[in-house]
Short mmCIF file of C-alpha atoms and ligand atoms in Angstrom, two decimals:
data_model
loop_
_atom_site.label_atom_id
_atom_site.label_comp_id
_atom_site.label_asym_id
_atom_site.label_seq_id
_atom_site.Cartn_x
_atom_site.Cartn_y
_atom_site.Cartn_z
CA UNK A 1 0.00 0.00 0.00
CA UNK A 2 1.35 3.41 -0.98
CA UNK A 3 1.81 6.27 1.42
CA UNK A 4 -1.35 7.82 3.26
CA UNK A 5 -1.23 10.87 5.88
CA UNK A 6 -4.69 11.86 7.44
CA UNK A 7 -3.54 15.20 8.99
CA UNK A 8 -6.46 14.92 11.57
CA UNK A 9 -5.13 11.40 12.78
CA UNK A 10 -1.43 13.25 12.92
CA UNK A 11 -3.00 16.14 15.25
CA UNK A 12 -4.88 13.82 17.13
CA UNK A 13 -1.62 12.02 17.88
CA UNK A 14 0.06 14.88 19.20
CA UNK A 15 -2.86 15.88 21.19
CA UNK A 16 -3.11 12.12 22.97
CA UNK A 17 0.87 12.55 23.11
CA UNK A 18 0.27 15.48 24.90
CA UNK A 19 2.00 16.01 28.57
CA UNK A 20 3.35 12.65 28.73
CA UNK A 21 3.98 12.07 32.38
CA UNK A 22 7.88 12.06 33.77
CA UNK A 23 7.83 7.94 33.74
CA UNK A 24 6.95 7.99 30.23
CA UNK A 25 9.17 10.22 28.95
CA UNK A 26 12.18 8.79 31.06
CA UNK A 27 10.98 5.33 29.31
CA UNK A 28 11.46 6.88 26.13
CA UNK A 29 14.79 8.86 26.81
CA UNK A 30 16.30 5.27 28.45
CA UNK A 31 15.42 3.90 25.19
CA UNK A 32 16.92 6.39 23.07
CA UNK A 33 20.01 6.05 24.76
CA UNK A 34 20.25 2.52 23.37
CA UNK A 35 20.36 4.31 19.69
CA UNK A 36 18.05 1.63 18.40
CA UNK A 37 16.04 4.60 17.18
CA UNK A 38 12.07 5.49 18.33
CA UNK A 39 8.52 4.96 17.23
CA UNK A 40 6.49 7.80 15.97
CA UNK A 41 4.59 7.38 19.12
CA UNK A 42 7.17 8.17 21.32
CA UNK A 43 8.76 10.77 18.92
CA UNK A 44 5.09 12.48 19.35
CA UNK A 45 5.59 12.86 23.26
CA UNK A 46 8.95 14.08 22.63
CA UNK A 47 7.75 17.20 20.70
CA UNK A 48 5.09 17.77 22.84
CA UNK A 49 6.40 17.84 26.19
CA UNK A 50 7.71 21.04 27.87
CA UNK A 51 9.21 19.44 30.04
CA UNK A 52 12.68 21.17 30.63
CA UNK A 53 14.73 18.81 32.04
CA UNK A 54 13.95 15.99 29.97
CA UNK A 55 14.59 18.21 26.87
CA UNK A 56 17.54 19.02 27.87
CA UNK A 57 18.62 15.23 28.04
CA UNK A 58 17.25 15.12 24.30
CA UNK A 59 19.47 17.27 23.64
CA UNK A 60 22.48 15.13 25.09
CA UNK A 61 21.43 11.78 23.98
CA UNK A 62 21.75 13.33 20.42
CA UNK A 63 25.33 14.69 20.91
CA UNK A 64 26.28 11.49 22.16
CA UNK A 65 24.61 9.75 19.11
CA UNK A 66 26.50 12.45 17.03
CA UNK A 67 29.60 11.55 18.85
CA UNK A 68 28.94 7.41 18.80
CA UNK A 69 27.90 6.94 15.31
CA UNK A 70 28.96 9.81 13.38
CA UNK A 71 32.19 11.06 15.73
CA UNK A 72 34.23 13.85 13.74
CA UNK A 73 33.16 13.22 9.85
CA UNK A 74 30.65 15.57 8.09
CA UNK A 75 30.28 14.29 4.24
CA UNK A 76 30.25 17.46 2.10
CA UNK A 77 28.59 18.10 -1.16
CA UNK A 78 26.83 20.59 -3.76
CA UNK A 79 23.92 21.58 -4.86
CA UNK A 80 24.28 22.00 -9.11
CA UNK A 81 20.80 23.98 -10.40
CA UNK A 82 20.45 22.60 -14.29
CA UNK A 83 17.15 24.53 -14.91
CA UNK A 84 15.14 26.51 -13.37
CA UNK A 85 11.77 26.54 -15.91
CA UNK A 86 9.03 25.81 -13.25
CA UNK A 87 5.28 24.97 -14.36
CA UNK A 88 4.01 25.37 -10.70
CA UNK A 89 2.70 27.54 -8.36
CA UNK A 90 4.24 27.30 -5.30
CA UNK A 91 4.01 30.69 -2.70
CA UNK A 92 7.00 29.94 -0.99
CA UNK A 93 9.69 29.59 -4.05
CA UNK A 94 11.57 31.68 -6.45
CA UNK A 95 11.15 30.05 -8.68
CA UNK A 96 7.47 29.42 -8.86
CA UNK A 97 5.94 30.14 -12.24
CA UNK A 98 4.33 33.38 -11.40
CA UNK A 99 7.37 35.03 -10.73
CA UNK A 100 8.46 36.29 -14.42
CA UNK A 101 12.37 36.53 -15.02
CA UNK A 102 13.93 34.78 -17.60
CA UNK A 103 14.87 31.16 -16.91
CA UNK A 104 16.78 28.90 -18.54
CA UNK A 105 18.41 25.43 -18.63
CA UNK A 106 21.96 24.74 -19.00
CA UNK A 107 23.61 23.38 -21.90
CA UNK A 108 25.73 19.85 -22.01
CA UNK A 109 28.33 22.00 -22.75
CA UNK A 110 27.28 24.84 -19.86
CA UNK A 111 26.80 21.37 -17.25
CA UNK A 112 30.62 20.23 -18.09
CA UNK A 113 31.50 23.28 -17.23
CA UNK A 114 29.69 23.85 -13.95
CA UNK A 115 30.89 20.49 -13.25
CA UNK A 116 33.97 20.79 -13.84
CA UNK A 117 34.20 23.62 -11.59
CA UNK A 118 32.53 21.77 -8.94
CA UNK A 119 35.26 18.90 -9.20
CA UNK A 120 38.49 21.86 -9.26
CA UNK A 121 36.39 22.67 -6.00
CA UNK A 122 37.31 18.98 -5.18
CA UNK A 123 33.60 18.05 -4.89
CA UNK A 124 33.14 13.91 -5.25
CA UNK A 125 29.06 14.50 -4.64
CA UNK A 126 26.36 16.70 -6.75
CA UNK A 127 22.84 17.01 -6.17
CA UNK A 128 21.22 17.81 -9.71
CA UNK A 129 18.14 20.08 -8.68
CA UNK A 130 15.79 21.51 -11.25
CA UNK A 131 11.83 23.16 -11.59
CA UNK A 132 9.41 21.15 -13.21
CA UNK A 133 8.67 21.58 -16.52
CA UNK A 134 7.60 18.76 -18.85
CA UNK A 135 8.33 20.66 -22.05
CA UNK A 136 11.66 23.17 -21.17
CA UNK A 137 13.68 20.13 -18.59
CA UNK A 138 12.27 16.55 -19.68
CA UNK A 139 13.30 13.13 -18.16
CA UNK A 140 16.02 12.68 -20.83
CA UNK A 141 17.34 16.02 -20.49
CA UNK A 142 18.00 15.30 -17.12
CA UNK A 143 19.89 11.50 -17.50
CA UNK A 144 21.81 13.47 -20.11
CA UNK A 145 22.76 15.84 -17.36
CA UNK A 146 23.33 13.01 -15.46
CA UNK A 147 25.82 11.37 -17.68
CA UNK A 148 27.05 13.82 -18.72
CA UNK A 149 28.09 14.78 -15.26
CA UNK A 150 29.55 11.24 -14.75
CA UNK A 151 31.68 11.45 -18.23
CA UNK A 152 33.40 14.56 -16.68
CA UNK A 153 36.59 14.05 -15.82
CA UNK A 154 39.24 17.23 -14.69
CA UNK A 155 42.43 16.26 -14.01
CA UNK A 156 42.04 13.82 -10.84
CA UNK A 157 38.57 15.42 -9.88
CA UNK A 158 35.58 13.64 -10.75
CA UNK A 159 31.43 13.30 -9.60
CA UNK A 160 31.28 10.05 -8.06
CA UNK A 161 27.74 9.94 -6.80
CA UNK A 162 25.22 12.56 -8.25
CA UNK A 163 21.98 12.34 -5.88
CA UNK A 164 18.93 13.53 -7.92
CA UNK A 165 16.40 16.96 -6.36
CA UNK A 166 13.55 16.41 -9.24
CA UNK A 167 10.13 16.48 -9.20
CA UNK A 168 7.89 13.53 -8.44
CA UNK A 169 7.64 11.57 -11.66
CA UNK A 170 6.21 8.21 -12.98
CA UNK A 171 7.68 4.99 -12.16
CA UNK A 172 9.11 4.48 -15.57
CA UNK A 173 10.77 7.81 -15.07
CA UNK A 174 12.22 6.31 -11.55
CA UNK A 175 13.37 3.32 -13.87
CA UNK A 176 15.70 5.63 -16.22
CA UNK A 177 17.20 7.64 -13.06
CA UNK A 178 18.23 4.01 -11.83
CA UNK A 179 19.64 2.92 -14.94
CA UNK A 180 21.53 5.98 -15.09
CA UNK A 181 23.19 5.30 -11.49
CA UNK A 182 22.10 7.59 -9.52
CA UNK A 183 22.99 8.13 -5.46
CA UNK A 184 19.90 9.14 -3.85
CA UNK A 185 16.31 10.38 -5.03
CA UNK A 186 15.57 13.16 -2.81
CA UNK A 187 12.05 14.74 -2.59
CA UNK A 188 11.07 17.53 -0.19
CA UNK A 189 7.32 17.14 0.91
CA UNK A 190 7.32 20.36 1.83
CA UNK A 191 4.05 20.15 4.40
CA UNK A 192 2.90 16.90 5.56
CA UNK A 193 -0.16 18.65 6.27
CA UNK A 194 -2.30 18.63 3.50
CA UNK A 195 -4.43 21.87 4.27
CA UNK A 196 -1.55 23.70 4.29
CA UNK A 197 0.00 21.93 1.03
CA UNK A 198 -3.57 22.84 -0.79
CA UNK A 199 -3.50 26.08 0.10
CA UNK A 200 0.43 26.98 -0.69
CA UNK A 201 0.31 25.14 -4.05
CA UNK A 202 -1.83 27.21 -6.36
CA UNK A 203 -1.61 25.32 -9.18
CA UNK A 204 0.67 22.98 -11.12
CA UNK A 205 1.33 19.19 -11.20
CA UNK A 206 2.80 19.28 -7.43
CA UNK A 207 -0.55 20.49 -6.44
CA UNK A 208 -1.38 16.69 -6.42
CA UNK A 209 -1.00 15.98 -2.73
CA UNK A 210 -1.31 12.19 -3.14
CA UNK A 211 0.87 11.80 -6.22
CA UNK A 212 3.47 14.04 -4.38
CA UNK A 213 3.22 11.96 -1.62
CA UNK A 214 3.69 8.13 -3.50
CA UNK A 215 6.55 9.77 -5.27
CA UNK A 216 9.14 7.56 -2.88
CA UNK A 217 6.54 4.11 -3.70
CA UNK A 218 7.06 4.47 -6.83
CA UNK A 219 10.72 5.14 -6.90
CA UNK A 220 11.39 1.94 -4.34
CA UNK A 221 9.10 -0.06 -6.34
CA UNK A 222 10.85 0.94 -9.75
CA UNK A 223 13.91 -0.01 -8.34
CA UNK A 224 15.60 2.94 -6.73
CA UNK A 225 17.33 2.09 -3.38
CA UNK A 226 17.99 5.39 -1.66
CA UNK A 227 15.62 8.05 -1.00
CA UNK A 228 15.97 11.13 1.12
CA UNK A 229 13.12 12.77 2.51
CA UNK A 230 12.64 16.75 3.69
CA UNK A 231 9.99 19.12 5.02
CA UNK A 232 10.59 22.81 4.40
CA UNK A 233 10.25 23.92 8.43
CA UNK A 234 8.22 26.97 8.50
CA UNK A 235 5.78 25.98 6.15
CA UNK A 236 3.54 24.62 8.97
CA UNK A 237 3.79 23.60 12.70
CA UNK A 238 7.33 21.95 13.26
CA UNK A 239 5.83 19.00 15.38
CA UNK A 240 2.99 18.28 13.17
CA UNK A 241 5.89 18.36 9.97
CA UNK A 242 8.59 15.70 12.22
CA UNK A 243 5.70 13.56 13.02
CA UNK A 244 4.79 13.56 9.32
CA UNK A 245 8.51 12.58 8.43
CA UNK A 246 8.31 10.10 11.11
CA UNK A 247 5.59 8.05 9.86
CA UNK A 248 7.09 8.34 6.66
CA UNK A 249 10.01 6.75 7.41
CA UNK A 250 8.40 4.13 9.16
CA UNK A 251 5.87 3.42 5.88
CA UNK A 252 9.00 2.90 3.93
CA UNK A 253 10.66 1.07 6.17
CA UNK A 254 7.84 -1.58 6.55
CA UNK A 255 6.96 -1.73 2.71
CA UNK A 256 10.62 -1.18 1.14
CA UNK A 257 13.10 -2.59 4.13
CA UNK A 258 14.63 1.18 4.21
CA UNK A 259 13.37 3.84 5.67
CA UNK A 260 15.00 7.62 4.26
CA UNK A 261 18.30 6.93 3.56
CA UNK A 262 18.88 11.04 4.18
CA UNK A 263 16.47 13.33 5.65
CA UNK A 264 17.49 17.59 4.34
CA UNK A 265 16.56 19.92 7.19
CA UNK A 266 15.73 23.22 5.37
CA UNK A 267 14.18 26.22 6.87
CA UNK A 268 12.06 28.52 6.03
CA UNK A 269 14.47 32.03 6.27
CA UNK A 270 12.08 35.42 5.98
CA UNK A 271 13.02 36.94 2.99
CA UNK A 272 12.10 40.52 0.92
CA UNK A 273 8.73 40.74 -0.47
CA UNK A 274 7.42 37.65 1.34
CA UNK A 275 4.24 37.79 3.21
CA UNK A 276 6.09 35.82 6.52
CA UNK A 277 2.60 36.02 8.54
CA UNK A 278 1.00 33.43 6.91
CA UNK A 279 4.23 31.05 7.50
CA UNK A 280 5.75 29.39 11.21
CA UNK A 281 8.91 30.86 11.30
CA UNK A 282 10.74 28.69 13.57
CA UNK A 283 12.54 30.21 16.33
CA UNK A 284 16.73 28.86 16.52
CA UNK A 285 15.92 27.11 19.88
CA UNK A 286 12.74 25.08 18.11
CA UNK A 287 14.73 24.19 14.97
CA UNK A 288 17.60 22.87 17.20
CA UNK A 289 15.10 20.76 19.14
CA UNK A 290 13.78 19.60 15.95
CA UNK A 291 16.93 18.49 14.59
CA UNK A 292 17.94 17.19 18.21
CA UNK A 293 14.20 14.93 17.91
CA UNK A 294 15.11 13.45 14.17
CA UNK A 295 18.66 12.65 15.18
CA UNK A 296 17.69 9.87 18.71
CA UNK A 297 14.43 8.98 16.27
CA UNK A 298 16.84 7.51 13.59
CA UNK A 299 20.00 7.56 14.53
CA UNK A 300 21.32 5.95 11.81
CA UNK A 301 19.82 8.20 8.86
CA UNK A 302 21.86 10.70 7.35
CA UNK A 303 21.02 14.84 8.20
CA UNK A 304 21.44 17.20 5.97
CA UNK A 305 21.58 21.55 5.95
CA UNK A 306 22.65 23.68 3.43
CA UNK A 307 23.99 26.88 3.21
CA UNK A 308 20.71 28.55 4.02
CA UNK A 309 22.05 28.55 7.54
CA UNK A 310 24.72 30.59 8.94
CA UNK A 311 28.23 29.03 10.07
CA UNK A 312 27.33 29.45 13.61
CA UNK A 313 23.68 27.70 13.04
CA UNK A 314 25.63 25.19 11.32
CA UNK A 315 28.33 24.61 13.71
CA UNK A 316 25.40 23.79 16.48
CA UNK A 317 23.40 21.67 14.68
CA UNK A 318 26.41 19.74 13.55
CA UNK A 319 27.00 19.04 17.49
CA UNK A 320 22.95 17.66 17.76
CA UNK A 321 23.89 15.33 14.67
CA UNK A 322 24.53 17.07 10.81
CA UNK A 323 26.32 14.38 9.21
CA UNK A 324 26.02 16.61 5.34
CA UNK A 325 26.43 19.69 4.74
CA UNK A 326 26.55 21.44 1.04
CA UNK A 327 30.20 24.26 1.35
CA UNK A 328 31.03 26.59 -1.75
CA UNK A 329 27.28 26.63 -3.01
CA UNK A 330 25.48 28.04 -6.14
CA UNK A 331 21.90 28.12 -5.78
CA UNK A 332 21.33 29.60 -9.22
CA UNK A 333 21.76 28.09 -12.68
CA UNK A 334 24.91 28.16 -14.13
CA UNK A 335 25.72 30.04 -10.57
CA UNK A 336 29.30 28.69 -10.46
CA UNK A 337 30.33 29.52 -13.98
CA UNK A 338 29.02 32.89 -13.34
CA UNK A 339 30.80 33.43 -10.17
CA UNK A 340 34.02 32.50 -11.71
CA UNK A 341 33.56 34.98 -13.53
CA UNK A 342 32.73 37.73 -11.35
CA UNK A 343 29.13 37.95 -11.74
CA UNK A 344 26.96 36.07 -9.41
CA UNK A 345 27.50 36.99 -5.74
CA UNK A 346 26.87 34.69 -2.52
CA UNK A 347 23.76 35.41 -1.25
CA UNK A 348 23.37 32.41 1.14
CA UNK A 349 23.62 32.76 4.74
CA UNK A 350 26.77 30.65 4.96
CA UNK A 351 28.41 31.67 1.50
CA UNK A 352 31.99 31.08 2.17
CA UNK A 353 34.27 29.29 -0.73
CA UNK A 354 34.31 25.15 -0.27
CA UNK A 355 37.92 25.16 1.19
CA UNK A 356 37.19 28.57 3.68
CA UNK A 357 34.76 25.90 4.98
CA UNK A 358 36.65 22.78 5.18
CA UNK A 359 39.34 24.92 7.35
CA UNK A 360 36.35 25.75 9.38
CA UNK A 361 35.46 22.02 9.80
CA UNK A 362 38.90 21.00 10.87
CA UNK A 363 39.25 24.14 13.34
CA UNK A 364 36.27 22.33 14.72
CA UNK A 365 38.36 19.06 15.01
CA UNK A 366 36.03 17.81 12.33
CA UNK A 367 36.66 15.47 9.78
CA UNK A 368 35.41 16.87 5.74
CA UNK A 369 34.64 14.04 3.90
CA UNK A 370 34.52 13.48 0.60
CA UNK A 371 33.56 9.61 0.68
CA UNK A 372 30.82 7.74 -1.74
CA UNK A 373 31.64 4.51 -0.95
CA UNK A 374 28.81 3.02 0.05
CA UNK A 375 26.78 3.33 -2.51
CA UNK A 376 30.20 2.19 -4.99
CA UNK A 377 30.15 -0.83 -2.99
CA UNK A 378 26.37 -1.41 -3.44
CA UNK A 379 25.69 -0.90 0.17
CA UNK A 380 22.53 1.08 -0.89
CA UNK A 381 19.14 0.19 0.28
CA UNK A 382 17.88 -2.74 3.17
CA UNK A 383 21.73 -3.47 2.83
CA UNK A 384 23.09 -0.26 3.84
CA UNK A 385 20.20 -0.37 6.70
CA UNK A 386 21.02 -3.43 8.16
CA UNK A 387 24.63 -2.58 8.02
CA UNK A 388 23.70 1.27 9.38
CA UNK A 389 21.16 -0.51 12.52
CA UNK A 390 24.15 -3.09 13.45
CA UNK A 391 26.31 0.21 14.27
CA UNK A 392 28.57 -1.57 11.79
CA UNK A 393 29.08 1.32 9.42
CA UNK A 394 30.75 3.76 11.11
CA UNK A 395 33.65 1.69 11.28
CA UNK A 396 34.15 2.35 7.53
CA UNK A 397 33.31 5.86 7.47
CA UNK A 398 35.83 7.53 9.47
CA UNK A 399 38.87 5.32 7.38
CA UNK A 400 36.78 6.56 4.01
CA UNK A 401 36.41 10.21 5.46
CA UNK A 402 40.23 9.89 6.24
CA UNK A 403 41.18 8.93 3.02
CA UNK A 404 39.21 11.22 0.74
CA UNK A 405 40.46 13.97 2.70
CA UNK A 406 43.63 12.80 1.95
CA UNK A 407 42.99 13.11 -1.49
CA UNK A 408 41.63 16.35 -1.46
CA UNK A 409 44.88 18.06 0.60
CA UNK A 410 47.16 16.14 -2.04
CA UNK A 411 44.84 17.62 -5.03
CA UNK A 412 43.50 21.24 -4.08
CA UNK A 413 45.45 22.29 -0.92
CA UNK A 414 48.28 24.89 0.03
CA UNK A 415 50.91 24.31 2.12
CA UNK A 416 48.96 25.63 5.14
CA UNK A 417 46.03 23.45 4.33
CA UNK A 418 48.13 20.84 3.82
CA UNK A 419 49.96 21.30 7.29
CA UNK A 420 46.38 21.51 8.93
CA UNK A 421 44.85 18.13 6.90
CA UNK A 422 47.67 16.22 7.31
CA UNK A 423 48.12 16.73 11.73
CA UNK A 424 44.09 15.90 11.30
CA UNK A 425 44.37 12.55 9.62
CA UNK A 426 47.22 11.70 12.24
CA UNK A 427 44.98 12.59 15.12
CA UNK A 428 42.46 10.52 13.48
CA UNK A 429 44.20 7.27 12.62
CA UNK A 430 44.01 5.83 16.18
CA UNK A 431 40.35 6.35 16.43
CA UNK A 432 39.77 3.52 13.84
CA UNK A 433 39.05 1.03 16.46
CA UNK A 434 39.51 -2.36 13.91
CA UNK A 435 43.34 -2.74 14.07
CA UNK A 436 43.46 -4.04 10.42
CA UNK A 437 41.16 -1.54 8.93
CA UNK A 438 43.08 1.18 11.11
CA UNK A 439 46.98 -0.74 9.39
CA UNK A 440 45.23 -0.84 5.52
CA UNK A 441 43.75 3.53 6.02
CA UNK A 442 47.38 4.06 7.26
CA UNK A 443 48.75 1.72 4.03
CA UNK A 444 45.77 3.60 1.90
CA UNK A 445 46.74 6.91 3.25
CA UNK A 446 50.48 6.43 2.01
CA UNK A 447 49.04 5.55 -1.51
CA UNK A 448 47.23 8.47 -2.08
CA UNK A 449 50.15 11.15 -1.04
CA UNK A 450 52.27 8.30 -3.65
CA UNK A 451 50.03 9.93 -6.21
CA UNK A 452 47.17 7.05 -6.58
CA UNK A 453 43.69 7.97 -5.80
CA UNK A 454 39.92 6.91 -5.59
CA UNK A 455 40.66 4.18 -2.57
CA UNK A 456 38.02 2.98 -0.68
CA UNK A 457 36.48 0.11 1.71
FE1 SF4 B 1 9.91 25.96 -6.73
FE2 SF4 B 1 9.93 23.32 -6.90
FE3 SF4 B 1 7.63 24.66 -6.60
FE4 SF4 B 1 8.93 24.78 -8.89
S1 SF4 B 1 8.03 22.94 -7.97
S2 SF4 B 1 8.03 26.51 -7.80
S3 SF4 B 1 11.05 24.75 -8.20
S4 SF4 B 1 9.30 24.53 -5.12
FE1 SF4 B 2 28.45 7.67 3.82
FE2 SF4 B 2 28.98 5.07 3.49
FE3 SF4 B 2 30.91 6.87 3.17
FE4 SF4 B 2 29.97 6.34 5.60
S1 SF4 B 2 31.09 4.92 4.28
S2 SF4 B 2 30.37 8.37 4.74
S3 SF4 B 2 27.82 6.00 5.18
S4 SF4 B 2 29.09 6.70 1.91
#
C-alpha cells in the first residue's frame, strides 16, 4: 500500500501525546540512549512535552549519538541547479511560475563546465536540482545531465555519486534515473499537512498531494534504493511536519526494508517581499530541538543543511547530529560559472568558498569528507540499513572520510592546508578502532600522497 497521511489522525496524535507524564518520557529517553532509534509514538511525546529537564537530556542523547555513530566526519557536497523553468505555483519559491524573469536550462556544454568547476572545488558528490517543466527540462534532459556529469573528468577530480532533487515523476521515469546510477532520489514534501499543502500550491502538477506523496513508492518499487526525505520547516507547525517525516520513514521502512536513507533539514528564512505572517517561522531554539528529535528517532539516517544557515547555526546543529552539509554553493543556474567569472554573488547565509569551509570544519576538530563509498560498494538500500542498525558502518566511514580527505589536501590544498589536513588525519588514525582496517587507512593513506587515488572500503 502506498503512502497515506490523514492530517487529523497526525494532530490527534500529538494531542493524545500530549504532557506525557515524567515515567513515560524517562521510558522513552532510556530507550533512546540505546540508539536503536524510536517509534512515531514516542517521537510524538517528545515534541510535545515542555518538560525542561527531559529536553535538555534530548538534547544530550543526540550529541552522544553524534559523537557514537557519526564522531568527527561531516560528508560534504553541492547543490548544481540545471534549470530553473518551473510549471508550478508554489508561494513559498523563487522560482514558482508566477514570478516572471527569464529562466533557462543549462547546456551539455554549460553542465561540463559547472561540473567541472565543482570537481576543481574537489567536490566527489552533486545534487542535480531543477523546476518542473515537462516541455523546457524533460526526463532525458535530465539523465543526459546526469551522464554527462559522470563522463566529466578534470584532471584527478571527478562526480562520483550525483543524488537527484527532481520532481515527483512516474515509475518508468524512476526506472531511467536508476539505470543511469544515480545516489539518492531526494524529494522535499514540503508540508505533511495537507491543508496547508492545498493552500500553498496554487496550481501545477505538485498540487497533487497524493501523487506528491507516492513519489518515494514508486521510486522503491521501480527499483531505486535510496531516498531522502525533507519538510521545508516553516511551512507549517514543526511537530505536526517531524511527526509527518516520522511516519514516513516508518511506511517505507515496513513496505521497502529502508526507511530515508537522508532526511534535508531546510528552513524557512524570511526573505524581501514575502508575506512571513502566513508562515511558522521557527525560532533557533525550536529548529535545534527539531533536529535534536530526528537525530535519537533515527540515529542511523543521514542529516542534511545547506547553506541557508549561517556558520554558527551550522556549527550547532552539527553538534545535535549534521552528518552533510553542502560548502562553496550556487543556488542559481549556471551560478558557479558565473561566479568565476565575477558575476553572481553569494547570497546564502553561509556563503563562504568550499575550502574557507573545510578549514572551518577541521578548526572544529572535524573530519570533511569526501567519501561515496557506500553506494560504490552497493551498500545502498535494506543493505546499507542493516549494516547502518548493526552500528557496523561507522567503522568504515571515518577510514573513508580519512582517506578522501587525503585526497583532497594532495589535489587542491596549500601548504597551510596541507599542514592543517595532514596533523588531522594523524589525530584521526588511532580512532579507527579495527586494528586491520586502522593498518590498511594508514597503508591507503600512504598511496594516495604516492600519487594514486579513488581508494576505498
Ligand atoms: Fe519551486 Fe519546486 Fe515549486 Fe517549482 S516545484 S516553484 S522549483 S518549489
Ligand atoms: Fe556515507 Fe557510506 Fe561513506 Fe559512511 S562509508 S560516509 S555511510 S558513503
Amino acid at each position: 500500500m502506498d503512502m497515506k497521511i490523514d492530517a487529523a489522525k497526525v494532530e490527534h496524535m500529538l494531542d493524545e501525546a500530549g504532557g506525557a507524564d515524567k515515567q513515560r518520557l524517562d521510558s522513552i529517553l532510556d530507550r533512546a540512549e540505546s540508539f536503536k532509534g524510536l517509534s512515531p509514538e514516542d517521537v510524538a511525546a517528545l515534541l510535545t512535552t515542555d518538560s525542561g529537564p527531559h529536553i535538555e537530556r534530548m538534547f544530550k542523547i543526540a550529541g552522544s549519538i553524534k559523537e557514537e555513530i557519526y564522531g568527527e566526519r561531516i560528508v560534504m557536497f553541492a547543490p548544481l541547479y540545471v534549470s530553473d523553468y518551473c510549471v508550478n505555483k508554489c508561494r513559498y519559491c523563487g522560482f514558482s511560475c508566477d514570478n516572471k524573469f527569464s529562466r533557462r536550462r543549462l547546456s551539455m556544454d554549460e553542465i561540463k563546465a559547472e561540473a567541472e568547476i565543482l570537481e576543481r572545488m574537489g567536490h566527489k558528490r552533486l545534487a542535480v536540482e531543477a523546476g518542473e517543466d515537462p516541455v523546457n527540462c524533460p526526463i532525458d534532459y535530465i539523465l543526459d545531465a546526469i551522464k554527462t556529469i559522470y563522463s566529466m573528468k578534470a584532471d584527478t577530480g571527478e562526480i562520483r555519486r550525483v543524488n537527484v532533487n527532481i520532481a515527483a515523476t512516474t515509475g518508468d521515469n524512476y526506472k531511467k534515473l536508476r539505470d543511469v546510477g544515480i545516489g539518492t532520489y531526494i524529494l522535499f514534501q514540503e508540508t505533511y499537512h495537507e491543508p496547508t499543502y492545498s493552500e500553498l500550491h496554487e496550481s501545477g502538477p505538485k498540487k497533487d498531494f497524493d501523487y506528491h506523496l507516492t513519489s518515494f513508492d514508486r521510486a522503491m518499487r521501480s527499483g531505486i534504493d535510496d531516498v531522502g526525505g525533507g519538510v521545508l520547516f516553516g511551512l507549517y507547525d514543526w511537530r505536526f511536519e517531524v511527526l509527518g517525516l516520522m511516519l514516513h520513514n516508518r511506511h517505507l521502512d515496513e513496505t521497502y526494508g529502508a526507511g530515508f536513507h537522508t532526511i534535508s533539514m531546510p528552513r524557512l528564512c524570511p526573505a524581501e517581499g514575502m508575506d512571513m505572517s502566513s508562515y511558522r517561522i521557527l525560532s533557533d531554539e525550536d529548529f535545534k530541538r527539531v533536529v535534536a528529535t530526528v537525530r535519537i528517532a533515527v540515529p542511523y539516517t543521514g542529516m542534511i543543511i545547506s547553506t541557508r544557515e549561517s556558520p554558527a547555526m551550522r556549527k550547532e546543529l552539527i553538534k545535535l547530529g549534521i552528518s552533510q552539509i553542502s560548502g562553496g554553493s550556487s543556488v542559481e543556474v549556471g551560478g558557479y560559472a558565473a561566479r568565476q567569472a565575477g558575476g553572481e554573488q553569494f547570497e546564502l547565509a553561509d556563503g563562504r568558498p568550499a575550502i574557507d569551509v573545510l578549514r572551518w570544519l577541521m578548526d572544529e576538530s572535524l573530519v570533511p569528507s569526501f567519501c561515496t563509498a557506500c553506494y560504490r560498494k552497493g551498500r545502498t538500500g535494506d543493505r546499507f540499513m542493516s549494516l547502518a542498525k548493526s552500528g557496523n558502518i561507522k567503522n568504515v566511514c571515518l577510514p573513508n572520510a580519512l582517506m578522501t580527505l587525503c585526497e583532497y589536501m594532495m589535489d587542491y590544498g596549500d601548504d597551510a592546508f596541507r599542514n592543517q589536513a595532514g596533523a588531522l588525519i594523524e589525530k584521526n588514525i588511532p580512532k579507527i578502532k579495527n586494528e586491520k582496517m586502522r593498518e590498511l587507512t594508514k597503508g591507503s593513506i600512504k598511496r594516495i600522497k604516492n600519487g594514486e587515488r579513488d581508494l576505498y572500503v
